[in-house]
PDB file of N, CA and C and ligand atoms in Angstrom:
ATOM      1  N   MET A   1      50.199  19.107-171.711  1.00  0.00           N
ATOM      2  CA  MET A   1      49.092  20.080-171.566  1.00  0.00           C
ATOM      3  C   MET A   1      48.836  20.331-170.088  1.00  0.00           C
ATOM      4  N   GLY A   2      48.741  19.241-169.344  1.00  0.00           N
ATOM      5  CA  GLY A   2      48.484  19.367-167.913  1.00  0.00           C
ATOM      6  C   GLY A   2      49.629  20.070-167.207  1.00  0.00           C
ATOM      7  N   TYR A   3      50.852  19.831-167.668  1.00  0.00           N
ATOM      8  CA  TYR A   3      52.052  20.442-167.099  1.00  0.00           C
ATOM      9  C   TYR A   3      52.047  21.951-167.326  1.00  0.00           C
ATOM     10  N   LEU A   4      51.702  22.366-168.570  1.00  0.00           N
ATOM     11  CA  LEU A   4      51.654  23.783-168.929  1.00  0.00           C
ATOM     12  C   LEU A   4      50.638  24.534-168.073  1.00  0.00           C
ATOM     13  N   THR A   5      49.512  23.922-167.847  1.00  0.00           N
ATOM     14  CA  THR A   5      48.452  24.550-167.049  1.00  0.00           C
ATOM     15  C   THR A   5      48.937  24.778-165.613  1.00  0.00           C
ATOM     16  N   ARG A   6      49.660  23.801-165.096  1.00  0.00           N
ATOM     17  CA  ARG A   6      50.173  23.938-163.734  1.00  0.00           C
ATOM     18  C   ARG A   6      51.201  25.067-163.642  1.00  0.00           C
ATOM     19  N   GLU A   7      52.052  25.143-164.674  1.00  0.00           N
ATOM     20  CA  GLU A   7      53.048  26.221-164.743  1.00  0.00           C
ATOM     21  C   GLU A   7      52.354  27.578-164.761  1.00  0.00           C
ATOM     22  N   PHE A   8      51.286  27.635-165.580  1.00  0.00           N
ATOM     23  CA  PHE A   8      50.527  28.874-165.720  1.00  0.00           C
ATOM     24  C   PHE A   8      49.874  29.264-164.393  1.00  0.00           C
ATOM     25  N   MET A   9      49.334  28.279-163.701  1.00  0.00           N
ATOM     26  CA  MET A   9      48.707  28.508-162.400  1.00  0.00           C
ATOM     27  C   MET A   9      49.722  29.021-161.374  1.00  0.00           C
ATOM     28  N   ASP A  10      50.914  28.428-161.429  1.00  0.00           N
ATOM     29  CA  ASP A  10      51.993  28.859-160.532  1.00  0.00           C
ATOM     30  C   ASP A  10      52.368  30.313-160.781  1.00  0.00           C
ATOM     31  N   LEU A  11      52.420  30.676-162.067  1.00  0.00           N
ATOM     32  CA  LEU A  11      52.771  32.043-162.456  1.00  0.00           C
ATOM     33  C   LEU A  11      51.721  33.039-161.959  1.00  0.00           C
ATOM     34  N   ILE A  12      50.443  32.679-162.149  1.00  0.00           N
ATOM     35  CA  ILE A  12      49.333  33.525-161.685  1.00  0.00           C
ATOM     36  C   ILE A  12      49.432  33.718-160.163  1.00  0.00           C
ATOM     37  N   LEU A  13      49.677  32.619-159.480  1.00  0.00           N
ATOM     38  CA  LEU A  13      49.782  32.635-158.019  1.00  0.00           C
ATOM     39  C   LEU A  13      50.923  33.531-157.565  1.00  0.00           C
ATOM     40  N   LEU A  14      52.039  33.460-158.284  1.00  0.00           N
ATOM     41  CA  LEU A  14      53.216  34.265-157.978  1.00  0.00           C
ATOM     42  C   LEU A  14      52.916  35.755-158.162  1.00  0.00           C
ATOM     43  N   ILE A  15      52.233  36.091-159.273  1.00  0.00           N
ATOM     44  CA  ILE A  15      51.880  37.488-159.563  1.00  0.00           C
ATOM     45  C   ILE A  15      50.906  38.017-158.513  1.00  0.00           C
ATOM     46  N   VAL A  16      49.925  37.181-158.139  1.00  0.00           N
ATOM     47  CA  VAL A  16      48.939  37.571-157.120  1.00  0.00           C
ATOM     48  C   VAL A  16      49.639  37.837-155.788  1.00  0.00           C
ATOM     49  N   ALA A  17      50.553  36.929-155.414  1.00  0.00           N
ATOM     50  CA  ALA A  17      51.306  37.073-154.165  1.00  0.00           C
ATOM     51  C   ALA A  17      52.164  38.342-154.187  1.00  0.00           C
ATOM     52  N   TYR A  18      52.755  38.614-155.338  1.00  0.00           N
ATOM     53  CA  TYR A  18      53.612  39.787-155.540  1.00  0.00           C
ATOM     54  C   TYR A  18      52.824  41.088-155.325  1.00  0.00           C
ATOM     55  N   PHE A  19      51.655  41.159-155.980  1.00  0.00           N
ATOM     56  CA  PHE A  19      50.847  42.373-155.850  1.00  0.00           C
ATOM     57  C   PHE A  19      50.217  42.495-154.468  1.00  0.00           C
ATOM     58  N   PHE A  20      49.871  41.362-153.894  1.00  0.00           N
ATOM     59  CA  PHE A  20      49.297  41.347-152.553  1.00  0.00           C
ATOM     60  C   PHE A  20      50.299  41.923-151.548  1.00  0.00           C
ATOM     61  N   THR A  21      51.562  41.491-151.673  1.00  0.00           N
ATOM     62  CA  THR A  21      52.631  42.002-150.803  1.00  0.00           C
ATOM     63  C   THR A  21      52.812  43.507-151.017  1.00  0.00           C
ATOM     64  N   SER A  22      52.760  43.938-152.293  1.00  0.00           N
ATOM     65  CA  SER A  22      52.894  45.359-152.619  1.00  0.00           C
ATOM     66  C   SER A  22      51.790  46.182-151.975  1.00  0.00           C
ATOM     67  N   ILE A  23      50.573  45.634-151.989  1.00  0.00           N
ATOM     68  CA  ILE A  23      49.421  46.335-151.397  1.00  0.00           C
ATOM     69  C   ILE A  23      49.590  46.441-149.884  1.00  0.00           C
ATOM     70  N   ILE A  24      50.082  45.365-149.260  1.00  0.00           N
ATOM     71  CA  ILE A  24      50.333  45.379-147.804  1.00  0.00           C
ATOM     72  C   ILE A  24      51.349  46.466-147.460  1.00  0.00           C
ATOM     73  N   ILE A  25      52.404  46.564-148.279  1.00  0.00           N
ATOM     74  CA  ILE A  25      53.431  47.589-148.050  1.00  0.00           C
ATOM     75  C   ILE A  25      52.838  48.991-148.223  1.00  0.00           C
ATOM     76  N   ALA A  26      51.946  49.152-149.205  1.00  0.00           N
ATOM     77  CA  ALA A  26      51.273  50.440-149.413  1.00  0.00           C
ATOM     78  C   ALA A  26      50.421  50.813-148.207  1.00  0.00           C
ATOM     79  N   ILE A  27      49.712  49.815-147.638  1.00  0.00           N
ATOM     80  CA  ILE A  27      48.872  50.044-146.447  1.00  0.00           C
ATOM     81  C   ILE A  27      49.749  50.459-145.255  1.00  0.00           C
ATOM     82  N   LEU A  28      50.886  49.765-145.101  1.00  0.00           N
ATOM     83  CA  LEU A  28      51.830  50.106-144.024  1.00  0.00           C
ATOM     84  C   LEU A  28      52.368  51.521-144.198  1.00  0.00           C
ATOM     85  N   ALA A  29      52.620  51.913-145.448  1.00  0.00           N
ATOM     86  CA  ALA A  29      53.111  53.271-145.748  1.00  0.00           C
ATOM     87  C   ALA A  29      52.091  54.316-145.327  1.00  0.00           C
ATOM     88  N   VAL A  30      50.811  54.053-145.603  1.00  0.00           N
ATOM     89  CA  VAL A  30      49.733  54.976-145.219  1.00  0.00           C
ATOM     90  C   VAL A  30      49.681  55.113-143.692  1.00  0.00           C
ATOM     91  N   ARG A  31      49.816  53.969-142.998  1.00  0.00           N
ATOM     92  CA  ARG A  31      49.803  53.971-141.525  1.00  0.00           C
ATOM     93  C   ARG A  31      50.952  54.790-140.949  1.00  0.00           C
ATOM     94  N   LYS A  32      52.093  54.781-141.663  1.00  0.00           N
ATOM     95  CA  LYS A  32      53.257  55.548-141.211  1.00  0.00           C
ATOM     96  C   LYS A  32      53.244  56.967-141.758  1.00  0.00           C
ATOM     97  N   GLN A  33      52.138  57.337-142.422  1.00  0.00           N
ATOM     98  CA  GLN A  33      51.960  58.654-143.040  1.00  0.00           C
ATOM     99  C   GLN A  33      53.046  58.945-144.092  1.00  0.00           C
ATOM    100  N   LEU A  34      53.379  57.901-144.845  1.00  0.00           N
ATOM    101  CA  LEU A  34      54.334  58.045-145.942  1.00  0.00           C
ATOM    102  C   LEU A  34      53.567  58.004-147.259  1.00  0.00           C
ATOM    103  N   SER A  35      54.299  58.262-148.343  1.00  0.00           N
ATOM    104  CA  SER A  35      53.681  58.219-149.657  1.00  0.00           C
ATOM    105  C   SER A  35      53.425  56.771-150.078  1.00  0.00           C
ATOM    106  N   TRP A  36      52.145  56.385-150.153  1.00  0.00           N
ATOM    107  CA  TRP A  36      51.815  55.004-150.554  1.00  0.00           C
ATOM    108  C   TRP A  36      52.094  54.802-152.033  1.00  0.00           C
ATOM    109  N   VAL A  37      52.040  55.891-152.811  1.00  0.00           N
ATOM    110  CA  VAL A  37      52.338  55.807-154.256  1.00  0.00           C
ATOM    111  C   VAL A  37      53.793  55.381-154.453  1.00  0.00           C
ATOM    112  N   ARG A  38      54.695  56.023-153.710  1.00  0.00           N
ATOM    113  CA  ARG A  38      56.115  55.700-153.793  1.00  0.00           C
ATOM    114  C   ARG A  38      56.382  54.263-153.318  1.00  0.00           C
ATOM    115  N   ALA A  39      55.675  53.876-152.240  1.00  0.00           N
ATOM    116  CA  ALA A  39      55.840  52.529-151.688  1.00  0.00           C
ATOM    117  C   ALA A  39      55.388  51.467-152.677  1.00  0.00           C
ATOM    118  N   ILE A  40      54.248  51.711-153.339  1.00  0.00           N
ATOM    119  CA  ILE A  40      53.713  50.702-154.271  1.00  0.00           C
ATOM    120  C   ILE A  40      54.553  50.650-155.552  1.00  0.00           C
ATOM    121  N   LEU A  41      55.066  51.813-155.985  1.00  0.00           N
ATOM    122  CA  LEU A  41      55.923  51.834-157.178  1.00  0.00           C
ATOM    123  C   LEU A  41      57.223  51.084-156.922  1.00  0.00           C
ATOM    124  N   LEU A  42      57.820  51.317-155.756  1.00  0.00           N
ATOM    125  CA  LEU A  42      59.051  50.614-155.369  1.00  0.00           C
ATOM    126  C   LEU A  42      58.802  49.112-155.299  1.00  0.00           C
ATOM    127  N   SER A  43      57.655  48.731-154.729  1.00  0.00           N
ATOM    128  CA  SER A  43      57.331  47.314-154.559  1.00  0.00           C
ATOM    129  C   SER A  43      57.106  46.616-155.898  1.00  0.00           C
ATOM    130  N   VAL A  44      56.383  47.300-156.800  1.00  0.00           N
ATOM    131  CA  VAL A  44      56.047  46.677-158.086  1.00  0.00           C
ATOM    132  C   VAL A  44      57.278  46.602-159.003  1.00  0.00           C
ATOM    133  N   PHE A  45      58.044  47.685-159.045  1.00  0.00           N
ATOM    134  CA  PHE A  45      59.162  47.718-159.985  1.00  0.00           C
ATOM    135  C   PHE A  45      60.480  47.196-159.415  1.00  0.00           C
ATOM    136  N   LEU A  46      60.679  47.335-158.133  1.00  0.00           N
ATOM    137  CA  LEU A  46      61.942  46.877-157.530  1.00  0.00           C
ATOM    138  C   LEU A  46      61.726  45.809-156.458  1.00  0.00           C
ATOM    139  N   THR A  47      60.684  45.008-156.626  1.00  0.00           N
ATOM    140  CA  THR A  47      60.276  43.955-155.677  1.00  0.00           C
ATOM    141  C   THR A  47      59.804  44.517-154.327  1.00  0.00           C
ATOM    142  N   PRO A  48      58.916  43.789-153.647  1.00  0.00           N
ATOM    143  CA  PRO A  48      58.425  44.268-152.344  1.00  0.00           C
ATOM    144  C   PRO A  48      59.513  44.466-151.290  1.00  0.00           C
ATOM    145  N   PHE A  49      60.686  43.875-151.527  1.00  0.00           N
ATOM    146  CA  PHE A  49      61.795  44.067-150.585  1.00  0.00           C
ATOM    147  C   PHE A  49      62.222  45.534-150.544  1.00  0.00           C
ATOM    148  N   ALA A  50      62.262  46.159-151.733  1.00  0.00           N
ATOM    149  CA  ALA A  50      62.609  47.580-151.828  1.00  0.00           C
ATOM    150  C   ALA A  50      61.576  48.430-151.099  1.00  0.00           C
ATOM    151  N   GLY A  51      60.308  48.030-151.227  1.00  0.00           N
ATOM    152  CA  GLY A  51      59.233  48.733-150.531  1.00  0.00           C
ATOM    153  C   GLY A  51      59.391  48.632-149.023  1.00  0.00           C
ATOM    154  N   ALA A  52      59.767  47.437-148.552  1.00  0.00           N
ATOM    155  CA  ALA A  52      59.979  47.205-147.121  1.00  0.00           C
ATOM    156  C   ALA A  52      61.157  48.021-146.607  1.00  0.00           C
ATOM    157  N   ILE A  53      62.210  48.123-147.407  1.00  0.00           N
ATOM    158  CA  ILE A  53      63.387  48.923-147.032  1.00  0.00           C
ATOM    159  C   ILE A  53      63.003  50.402-146.946  1.00  0.00           C
ATOM    160  N   TYR A  54      62.177  50.849-147.886  1.00  0.00           N
ATOM    161  CA  TYR A  54      61.694  52.232-147.886  1.00  0.00           C
ATOM    162  C   TYR A  54      60.940  52.533-146.591  1.00  0.00           C
ATOM    163  N   LEU A  55      60.092  51.596-146.162  1.00  0.00           N
ATOM    164  CA  LEU A  55      59.323  51.765-144.922  1.00  0.00           C
ATOM    165  C   LEU A  55      60.252  51.869-143.711  1.00  0.00           C
ATOM    166  N   ASN A  56      61.237  50.978-143.639  1.00  0.00           N
ATOM    167  CA  ASN A  56      62.157  50.958-142.503  1.00  0.00           C
ATOM    168  C   ASN A  56      63.046  52.188-142.454  1.00  0.00           C
ATOM    169  N   ARG A  57      63.607  52.565-143.584  1.00  0.00           N
ATOM    170  CA  ARG A  57      64.482  53.737-143.647  1.00  0.00           C
ATOM    171  C   ARG A  57      63.746  54.996-143.237  1.00  0.00           C
ATOM    172  N   SER A  58      62.525  55.138-143.770  1.00  0.00           N
ATOM    173  CA  SER A  58      61.748  56.341-143.484  1.00  0.00           C
ATOM    174  C   SER A  58      61.408  56.441-142.011  1.00  0.00           C
ATOM    175  N   SER A  59      61.145  55.283-141.381  1.00  0.00           N
ATOM    176  CA  SER A  59      60.775  55.320-139.970  1.00  0.00           C
ATOM    177  C   SER A  59      61.964  55.728-139.099  1.00  0.00           C
ATOM    178  N   VAL A  60      63.182  55.446-139.553  1.00  0.00           N
ATOM    179  CA  VAL A  60      64.369  55.779-138.765  1.00  0.00           C
ATOM    180  C   VAL A  60      64.797  57.219-139.016  1.00  0.00           C
ATOM    181  N   HIS A  61      64.817  57.629-140.288  1.00  0.00           N
ATOM    182  CA  HIS A  61      65.454  58.905-140.612  1.00  0.00           C
ATOM    183  C   HIS A  61      64.537  60.131-140.648  1.00  0.00           C
ATOM    184  N   SER A  62      63.287  59.976-141.050  1.00  0.00           N
ATOM    185  CA  SER A  62      62.479  61.188-141.178  1.00  0.00           C
ATOM    186  C   SER A  62      61.407  61.319-140.104  1.00  0.00           C
ATOM    187  N   TRP A  63      61.376  60.367-139.151  1.00  0.00           N
ATOM    188  CA  TRP A  63      60.366  60.486-138.103  1.00  0.00           C
ATOM    189  C   TRP A  63      60.927  61.085-136.825  1.00  0.00           C
ATOM    190  N   TYR A  64      62.199  60.851-136.585  1.00  0.00           N
ATOM    191  CA  TYR A  64      62.806  61.409-135.385  1.00  0.00           C
ATOM    192  C   TYR A  64      64.077  62.178-135.756  1.00  0.00           C
ATOM    193  N   GLU A  65      64.191  63.367-135.214  1.00  0.00           N
ATOM    194  CA  GLU A  65      65.383  64.171-135.446  1.00  0.00           C
ATOM    195  C   GLU A  65      65.940  64.623-134.100  1.00  0.00           C
ATOM    196  N   PRO A  66      67.250  64.609-133.966  1.00  0.00           N
ATOM    197  CA  PRO A  66      67.814  65.049-132.684  1.00  0.00           C
ATOM    198  C   PRO A  66      67.677  66.556-132.499  1.00  0.00           C
ATOM    199  N   ARG A  67      67.305  66.916-131.272  1.00  0.00           N
ATOM    200  CA  ARG A  67      67.195  68.333-130.908  1.00  0.00           C
ATOM    201  C   ARG A  67      68.001  68.540-129.621  1.00  0.00           C
ATOM    202  N   TYR A  68      68.599  69.700-129.517  1.00  0.00           N
ATOM    203  CA  TYR A  68      69.394  70.004-128.322  1.00  0.00           C
ATOM    204  C   TYR A  68      68.670  71.115-127.584  1.00  0.00           C
ATOM    205  N   LYS A  69      68.060  70.724-126.479  1.00  0.00           N
ATOM    206  CA  LYS A  69      67.157  71.632-125.772  1.00  0.00           C
ATOM    207  C   LYS A  69      67.812  72.237-124.538  1.00  0.00           C
ATOM    208  N   CYS A  70      67.537  73.536-124.357  1.00  0.00           N
ATOM    209  CA  CYS A  70      68.033  74.254-123.188  1.00  0.00           C
ATOM    210  C   CYS A  70      66.980  74.178-122.088  1.00  0.00           C
ATOM    211  N   SER A  71      67.405  73.767-120.891  1.00  0.00           N
ATOM    212  CA  SER A  71      66.461  73.617-119.780  1.00  0.00           C
ATOM    213  C   SER A  71      66.080  74.967-119.166  1.00  0.00           C
ATOM    214  N   ARG A  72      66.870  76.041-119.449  1.00  0.00           N
ATOM    215  CA  ARG A  72      66.609  77.361-118.844  1.00  0.00           C
ATOM    216  C   ARG A  72      65.632  78.179-119.707  1.00  0.00           C
ATOM    217  N   CYS A  73      65.953  78.349-121.015  1.00  0.00           N
ATOM    218  CA  CYS A  73      65.091  79.186-121.859  1.00  0.00           C
ATOM    219  C   CYS A  73      64.155  78.361-122.739  1.00  0.00           C
ATOM    220  N   ASP A  74      64.241  77.026-122.656  1.00  0.00           N
ATOM    221  CA  ASP A  74      63.361  76.118-123.404  1.00  0.00           C
ATOM    222  C   ASP A  74      63.531  76.189-124.926  1.00  0.00           C
ATOM    223  N   PHE A  75      64.650  76.659-125.385  1.00  0.00           N
ATOM    224  CA  PHE A  75      64.879  76.789-126.812  1.00  0.00           C
ATOM    225  C   PHE A  75      65.564  75.526-127.338  1.00  0.00           C
ATOM    226  N   SER A  76      65.118  75.049-128.508  1.00  0.00           N
ATOM    227  CA  SER A  76      65.700  73.843-129.101  1.00  0.00           C
ATOM    228  C   SER A  76      66.593  74.184-130.289  1.00  0.00           C
ATOM    229  N   PHE A  77      67.749  73.520-130.345  1.00  0.00           N
ATOM    230  CA  PHE A  77      68.684  73.724-131.454  1.00  0.00           C
ATOM    231  C   PHE A  77      68.836  72.432-132.242  1.00  0.00           C
ATOM    232  N   THR A  78      69.063  72.578-133.534  1.00  0.00           N
ATOM    233  CA  THR A  78      69.231  71.390-134.383  1.00  0.00           C
ATOM    234  C   THR A  78      70.675  70.891-134.393  1.00  0.00           C
ATOM    235  N   GLU A  79      71.611  71.746-133.957  1.00  0.00           N
ATOM    236  CA  GLU A  79      73.021  71.346-133.946  1.00  0.00           C
ATOM    237  C   GLU A  79      73.554  71.215-132.518  1.00  0.00           C
ATOM    238  N   PRO A  80      74.486  70.267-132.333  1.00  0.00           N
ATOM    239  CA  PRO A  80      75.042  70.108-130.982  1.00  0.00           C
ATOM    240  C   PRO A  80      76.009  71.239-130.624  1.00  0.00           C
ATOM    241  N   LEU A  81      75.473  72.262-129.968  1.00  0.00           N
ATOM    242  CA  LEU A  81      76.275  73.444-129.651  1.00  0.00           C
ATOM    243  C   LEU A  81      76.977  73.313-128.301  1.00  0.00           C
ATOM    244  N   GLY A  82      76.574  72.328-127.504  1.00  0.00           N
ATOM    245  CA  GLY A  82      77.165  72.138-126.188  1.00  0.00           C
ATOM    246  C   GLY A  82      76.483  72.997-125.148  1.00  0.00           C
ATOM    247  N   GLU A  83      76.710  74.322-125.232  1.00  0.00           N
ATOM    248  CA  GLU A  83      76.050  75.239-124.299  1.00  0.00           C
ATOM    249  C   GLU A  83      75.057  76.121-125.053  1.00  0.00           C
ATOM    250  N   CYS A  84      74.042  76.585-124.350  1.00  0.00           N
ATOM    251  CA  CYS A  84      73.029  77.444-124.956  1.00  0.00           C
ATOM    252  C   CYS A  84      73.604  78.848-125.215  1.00  0.00           C
ATOM    253  N   PRO A  85      73.622  79.274-126.476  1.00  0.00           N
ATOM    254  CA  PRO A  85      74.206  80.597-126.782  1.00  0.00           C
ATOM    255  C   PRO A  85      73.362  81.770-126.259  1.00  0.00           C
ATOM    256  N   HIS A  86      72.048  81.569-126.153  1.00  0.00           N
ATOM    257  CA  HIS A  86      71.163  82.614-125.626  1.00  0.00           C
ATOM    258  C   HIS A  86      71.485  82.902-124.155  1.00  0.00           C
ATOM    259  N   CYS A  87      71.537  81.799-123.384  1.00  0.00           N
ATOM    260  CA  CYS A  87      71.799  81.933-121.958  1.00  0.00           C
ATOM    261  C   CYS A  87      73.243  82.354-121.709  1.00  0.00           C
ATOM    262  N   LYS A  88      74.137  81.931-122.573  1.00  0.00           N
ATOM    263  CA  LYS A  88      75.551  82.287-122.436  1.00  0.00           C
ATOM    264  C   LYS A  88      75.739  83.803-122.575  1.00  0.00           C
ATOM    265  N   SER A  89      74.968  84.419-123.502  1.00  0.00           N
ATOM    266  CA  SER A  89      75.050  85.874-123.691  1.00  0.00           C
ATOM    267  C   SER A  89      74.478  86.623-122.504  1.00  0.00           C
ATOM    268  N   GLU A  90      73.641  85.918-121.691  1.00  0.00           N
ATOM    269  CA  GLU A  90      73.083  86.520-120.476  1.00  0.00           C
ATOM    270  C   GLU A  90      73.910  86.171-119.241  1.00  0.00           C
ATOM    271  N   GLY A  91      75.002  85.453-119.477  1.00  0.00           N
ATOM    272  CA  GLY A  91      75.905  85.131-118.381  1.00  0.00           C
ATOM    273  C   GLY A  91      75.644  83.818-117.677  1.00  0.00           C
ATOM    274  N   HIS A  92      74.798  82.952-118.281  1.00  0.00           N
ATOM    275  CA  HIS A  92      74.506  81.649-117.681  1.00  0.00           C
ATOM    276  C   HIS A  92      75.085  80.545-118.543  1.00  0.00           C
ATOM    277  N   GLN A  93      75.707  79.565-117.875  1.00  0.00           N
ATOM    278  CA  GLN A  93      76.218  78.422-118.621  1.00  0.00           C
ATOM    279  C   GLN A  93      75.253  77.262-118.495  1.00  0.00           C
ATOM    280  N   VAL A  94      74.503  76.994-119.566  1.00  0.00           N
ATOM    281  CA  VAL A  94      73.507  75.923-119.549  1.00  0.00           C
ATOM    282  C   VAL A  94      73.864  74.902-120.635  1.00  0.00           C
ATOM    283  N   VAL A  95      74.094  73.656-120.184  1.00  0.00           N
ATOM    284  CA  VAL A  95      74.416  72.578-121.131  1.00  0.00           C
ATOM    285  C   VAL A  95      73.119  72.077-121.780  1.00  0.00           C
ATOM    286  N   LEU A  96      73.136  71.981-123.114  1.00  0.00           N
ATOM    287  CA  LEU A  96      71.951  71.539-123.851  1.00  0.00           C
ATOM    288  C   LEU A  96      71.752  70.038-123.693  1.00  0.00           C
ATOM    289  N   LYS A  97      70.486  69.647-123.569  1.00  0.00           N
ATOM    290  CA  LYS A  97      70.130  68.234-123.437  1.00  0.00           C
ATOM    291  C   LYS A  97      69.650  67.697-124.783  1.00  0.00           C
ATOM    292  N   LYS A  98      70.173  66.523-125.137  1.00  0.00           N
ATOM    293  CA  LYS A  98      69.775  65.910-126.415  1.00  0.00           C
ATOM    294  C   LYS A  98      68.440  65.214-126.281  1.00  0.00           C
ATOM    295  N   THR A  99      67.506  65.567-127.170  1.00  0.00           N
ATOM    296  CA  THR A  99      66.194  64.913-127.207  1.00  0.00           C
ATOM    297  C   THR A  99      65.880  64.518-128.632  1.00  0.00           C
ATOM    298  N   MET A 100      64.980  63.549-128.788  1.00  0.00           N
ATOM    299  CA  MET A 100      64.535  63.146-130.125  1.00  0.00           C
ATOM    300  C   MET A 100      63.163  63.742-130.363  1.00  0.00           C
ATOM    301  N   ALA A 101      63.093  64.618-131.375  1.00  0.00           N
ATOM    302  CA  ALA A 101      61.840  65.269-131.702  1.00  0.00           C
ATOM    303  C   ALA A 101      61.120  64.493-132.796  1.00  0.00           C
ATOM    304  N   LYS A 102      59.845  64.247-132.593  1.00  0.00           N
ATOM    305  CA  LYS A 102      59.059  63.502-133.591  1.00  0.00           C
ATOM    306  C   LYS A 102      58.609  64.447-134.700  1.00  0.00           C
ATOM    307  N   MET A 103      58.899  64.061-135.912  1.00  0.00           N
ATOM    308  CA  MET A 103      58.537  64.871-137.070  1.00  0.00           C
ATOM    309  C   MET A 103      57.150  64.443-137.572  1.00  0.00           C
ATOM    310  N   THR A 104      56.292  65.424-137.824  1.00  0.00           N
ATOM    311  CA  THR A 104      54.960  65.092-138.359  1.00  0.00           C
ATOM    312  C   THR A 104      54.746  65.766-139.696  1.00  0.00           C
TER     313      THR A 104
HETATM  314 ZN1   ZN B 201      69.066  78.818-122.966  1.00  0.00          ZN
END
């Protein structure tokens, strides 16, 4: 009887820890302006590890995107064109500079 109660207590503790971790991941998702619903669903159904991976992946891939900026006309391109086509048509050879643009 005493053994069963301890097992039960361990299980409760495990579930509490599991949901607590899921809630922390949801809070982190909100701070990163991500979907906390998606974060909590991933954490509850696919363990909090999946939720943590979701947070990390999102911070790398959807927060910063490479932009190729022209220093002459200030125009940004999403593809690495090498030289600015606008300035090239005006007879200027301007090499585009790679920058990381923050996505909001
Ligand atoms: Zn240009």
